[in-house]
Short mmCIF file of C-alpha atoms in Angstrom, two decimals:
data_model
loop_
_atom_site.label_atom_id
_atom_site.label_comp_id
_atom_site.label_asym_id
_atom_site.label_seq_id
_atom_site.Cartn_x
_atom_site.Cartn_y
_atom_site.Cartn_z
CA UNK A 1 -70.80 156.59 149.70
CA UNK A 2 -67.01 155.85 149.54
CA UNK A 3 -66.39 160.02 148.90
CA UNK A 4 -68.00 160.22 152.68
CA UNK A 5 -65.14 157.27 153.82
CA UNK A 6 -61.82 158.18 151.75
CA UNK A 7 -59.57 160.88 153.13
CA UNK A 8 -55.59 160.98 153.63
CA UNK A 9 -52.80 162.74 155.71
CA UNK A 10 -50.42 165.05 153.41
CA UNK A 11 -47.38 166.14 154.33
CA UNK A 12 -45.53 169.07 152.45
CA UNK A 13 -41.93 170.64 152.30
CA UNK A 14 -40.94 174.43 150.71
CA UNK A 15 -37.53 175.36 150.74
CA UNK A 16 -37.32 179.15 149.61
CA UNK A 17 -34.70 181.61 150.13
CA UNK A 18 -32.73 179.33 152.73
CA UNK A 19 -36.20 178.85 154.30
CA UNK A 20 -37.58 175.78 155.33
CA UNK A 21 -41.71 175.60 155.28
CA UNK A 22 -43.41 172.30 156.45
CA UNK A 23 -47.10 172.00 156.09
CA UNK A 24 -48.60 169.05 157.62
CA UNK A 25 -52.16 167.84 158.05
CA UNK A 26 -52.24 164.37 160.15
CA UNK A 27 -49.85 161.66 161.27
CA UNK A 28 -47.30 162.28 158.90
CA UNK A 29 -44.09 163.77 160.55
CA UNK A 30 -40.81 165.43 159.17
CA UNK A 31 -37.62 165.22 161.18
CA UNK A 32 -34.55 167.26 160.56
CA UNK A 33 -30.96 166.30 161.79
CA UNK A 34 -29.39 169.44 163.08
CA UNK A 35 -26.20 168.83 164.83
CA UNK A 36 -26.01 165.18 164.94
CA UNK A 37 -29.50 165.43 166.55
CA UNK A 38 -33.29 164.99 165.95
CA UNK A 39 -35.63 167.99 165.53
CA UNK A 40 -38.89 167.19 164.83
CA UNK A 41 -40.71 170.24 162.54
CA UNK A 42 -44.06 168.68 162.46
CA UNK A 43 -46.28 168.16 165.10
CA UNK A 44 -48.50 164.49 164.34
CA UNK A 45 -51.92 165.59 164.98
CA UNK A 46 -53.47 162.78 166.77
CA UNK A 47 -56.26 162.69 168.91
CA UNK A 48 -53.43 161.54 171.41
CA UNK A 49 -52.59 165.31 171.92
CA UNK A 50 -54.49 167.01 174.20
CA UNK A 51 -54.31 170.57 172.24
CA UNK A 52 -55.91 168.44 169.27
CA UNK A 53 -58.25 166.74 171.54
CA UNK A 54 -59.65 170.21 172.81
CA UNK A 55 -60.06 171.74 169.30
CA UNK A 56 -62.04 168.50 167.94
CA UNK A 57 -64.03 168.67 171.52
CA UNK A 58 -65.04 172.25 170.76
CA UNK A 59 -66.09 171.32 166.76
CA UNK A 60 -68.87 168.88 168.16
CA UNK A 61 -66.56 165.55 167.59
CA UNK A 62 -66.10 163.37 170.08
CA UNK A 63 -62.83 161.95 171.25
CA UNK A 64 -61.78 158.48 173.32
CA UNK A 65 -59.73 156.29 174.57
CA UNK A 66 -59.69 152.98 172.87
CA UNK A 67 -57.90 150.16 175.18
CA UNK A 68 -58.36 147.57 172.60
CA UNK A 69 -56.10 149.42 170.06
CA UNK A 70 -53.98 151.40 172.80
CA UNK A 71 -54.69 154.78 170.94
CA UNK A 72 -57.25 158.09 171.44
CA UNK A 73 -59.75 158.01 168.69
CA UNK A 74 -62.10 160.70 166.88
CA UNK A 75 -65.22 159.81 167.16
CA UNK A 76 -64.50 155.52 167.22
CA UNK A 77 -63.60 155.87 163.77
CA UNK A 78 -60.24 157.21 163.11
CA UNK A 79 -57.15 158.62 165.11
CA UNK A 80 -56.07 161.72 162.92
CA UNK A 81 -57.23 165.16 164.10
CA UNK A 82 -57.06 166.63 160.46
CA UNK A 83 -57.04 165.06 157.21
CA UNK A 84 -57.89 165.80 153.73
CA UNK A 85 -61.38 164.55 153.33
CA UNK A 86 -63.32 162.00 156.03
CA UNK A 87 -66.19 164.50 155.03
CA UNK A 88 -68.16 162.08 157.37
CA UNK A 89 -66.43 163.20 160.78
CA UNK A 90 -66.75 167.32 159.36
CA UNK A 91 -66.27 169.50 161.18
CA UNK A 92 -64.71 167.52 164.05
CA UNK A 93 -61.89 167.32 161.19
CA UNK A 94 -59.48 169.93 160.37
CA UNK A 95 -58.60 170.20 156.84
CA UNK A 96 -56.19 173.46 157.65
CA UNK A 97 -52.91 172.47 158.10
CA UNK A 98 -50.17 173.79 160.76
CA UNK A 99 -47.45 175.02 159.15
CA UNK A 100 -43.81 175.32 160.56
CA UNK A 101 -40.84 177.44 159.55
CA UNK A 102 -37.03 176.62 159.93
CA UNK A 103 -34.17 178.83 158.78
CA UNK A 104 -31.29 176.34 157.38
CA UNK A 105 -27.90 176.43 159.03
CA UNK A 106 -24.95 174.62 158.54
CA UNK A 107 -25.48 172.55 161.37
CA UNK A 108 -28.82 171.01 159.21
CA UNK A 109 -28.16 167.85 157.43
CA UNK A 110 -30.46 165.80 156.17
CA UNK A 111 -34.27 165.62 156.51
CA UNK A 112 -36.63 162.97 157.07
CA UNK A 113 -40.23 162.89 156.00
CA UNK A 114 -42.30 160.00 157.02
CA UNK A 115 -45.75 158.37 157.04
CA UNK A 116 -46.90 156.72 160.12
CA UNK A 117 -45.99 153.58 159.17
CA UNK A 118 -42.22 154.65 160.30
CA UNK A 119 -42.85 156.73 163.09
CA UNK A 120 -45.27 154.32 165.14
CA UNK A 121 -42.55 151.68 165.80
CA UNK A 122 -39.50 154.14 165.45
CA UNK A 123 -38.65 157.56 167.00
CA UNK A 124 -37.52 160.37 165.47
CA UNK A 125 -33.76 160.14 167.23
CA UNK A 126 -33.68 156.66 166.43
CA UNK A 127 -34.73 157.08 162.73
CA UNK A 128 -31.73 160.14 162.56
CA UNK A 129 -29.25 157.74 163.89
CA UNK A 130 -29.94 155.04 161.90
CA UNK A 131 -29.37 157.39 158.57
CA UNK A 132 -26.71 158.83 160.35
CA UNK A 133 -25.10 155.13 159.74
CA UNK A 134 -26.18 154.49 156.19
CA UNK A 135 -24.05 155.81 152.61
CA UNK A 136 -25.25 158.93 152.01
CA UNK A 137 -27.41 158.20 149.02
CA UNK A 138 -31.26 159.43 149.94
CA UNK A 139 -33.19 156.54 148.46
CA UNK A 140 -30.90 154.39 150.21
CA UNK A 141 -31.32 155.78 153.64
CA UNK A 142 -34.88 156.01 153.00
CA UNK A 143 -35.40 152.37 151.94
CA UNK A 144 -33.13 151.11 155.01
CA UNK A 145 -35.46 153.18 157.11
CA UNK A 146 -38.79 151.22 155.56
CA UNK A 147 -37.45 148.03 155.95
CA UNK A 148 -36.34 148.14 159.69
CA UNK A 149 -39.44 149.74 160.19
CA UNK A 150 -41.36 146.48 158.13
CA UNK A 151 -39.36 143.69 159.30
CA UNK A 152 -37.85 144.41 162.15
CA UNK A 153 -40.12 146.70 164.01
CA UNK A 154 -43.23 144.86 162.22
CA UNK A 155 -45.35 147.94 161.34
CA UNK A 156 -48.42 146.60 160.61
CA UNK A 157 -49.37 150.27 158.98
CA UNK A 158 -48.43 151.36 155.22
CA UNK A 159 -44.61 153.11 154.87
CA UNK A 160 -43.68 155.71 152.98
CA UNK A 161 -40.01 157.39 153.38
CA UNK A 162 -38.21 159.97 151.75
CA UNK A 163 -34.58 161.39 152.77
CA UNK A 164 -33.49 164.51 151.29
CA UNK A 165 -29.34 165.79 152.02
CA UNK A 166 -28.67 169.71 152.24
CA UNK A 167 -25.32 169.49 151.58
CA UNK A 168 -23.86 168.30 148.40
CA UNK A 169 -22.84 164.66 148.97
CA UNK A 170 -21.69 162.30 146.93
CA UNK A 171 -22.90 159.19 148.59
CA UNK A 172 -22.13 156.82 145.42
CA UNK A 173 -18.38 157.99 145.67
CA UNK A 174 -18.40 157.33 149.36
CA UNK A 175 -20.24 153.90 148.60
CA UNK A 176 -17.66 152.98 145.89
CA UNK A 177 -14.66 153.99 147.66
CA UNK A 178 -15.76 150.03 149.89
CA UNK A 179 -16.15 148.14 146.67
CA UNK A 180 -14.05 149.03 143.37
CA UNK A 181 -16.80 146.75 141.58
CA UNK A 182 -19.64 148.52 141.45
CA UNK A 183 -20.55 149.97 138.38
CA UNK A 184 -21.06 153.61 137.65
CA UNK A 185 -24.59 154.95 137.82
CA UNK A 186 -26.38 154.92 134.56
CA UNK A 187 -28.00 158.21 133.29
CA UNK A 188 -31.44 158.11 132.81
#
């Protein structure tokens, strides 16, 4: 039955008390910019890590190397080490996410979070330096991100992207300040 096939990666952010809290259960990855720099604060749990490799090993599952595809594989199916259902490759499959903690800083400005689709043709420093160069307005960052990873890079996977500032910015201002004709933002 399809309930046996579906499953998905999820991805999850808290900020509490100046307290960053990133849950993350698959491929997905979040990367902060901290200094000008990349810090990755999720791990993509892959069957290409050997940690994640050992823990499916040791629930019964079965992991290899697939030369066709150029990627490790859990049991010949699928190459995420934990996912939210795939009740078919239980309990080789985690469902129990790793989560990671960051104190913010003024050093932290803007954070990334990213499906696969992004992060198998891009890496994390390159995906920080190319927001690094865009107007500071997140959807824009985030859709500049998709399509270099589409059309340039071809990703052949789906793309999902989503850019969140700490700091107040005011990309549109910054934006404007290049082009006296564009209109003011409309309030929705």
């Amino acid at each position: 039955p399809i309930s046996e096939q579906s499953g998905c990666t999820a991805l999850t952010v808290l900020v509490a008390g100046g307290e960053l809290f990133v849950a993350n259960v698959g491929d997905c990855r979040a990367v902060l910019c901290s200094d000008g720099k990349a810090v990755q604060l999720s791990k993509d749990q892959t069957a290409a890590d050997s940690g994640e490799r050992a823990r499916v090993e040791a629930r019964g599952g079965r992991t290899t190397y697939q030369e066709d595809l150029k990627q490790w594989r859990v049991n010949g199916e699928i190459a995420v080490t934990r996912s939210i259902g795939d009740r078919r490759l239980k309990p080789a499959l985690s469902p129990i996410p790793e989560v990671h903690k960051h104190t913010i800083t003024d050093a932290d400005e803007f954070l990334i979070l990213a499906t696969d689709g992004l992060w198998d043709v891009m890496t994390s420093e390159e995906a920080v330096q190319l927001v690094k160069t865009t107007v500071k307005v997140p959807e824009m960052a985030a859709k500049r991100l998709a399509l270099k990873a589409l059309i340039e890079r071809e990703s052949e996977d789906n793309i999902t992207v989503l850019v969140t500032y700490f700091h107040e910015i005011n990309g549109f201002e910054e934006l404007k300040s290049g082009n006296e004709n564009i209109p003011e933002p409309m309030e929705t």
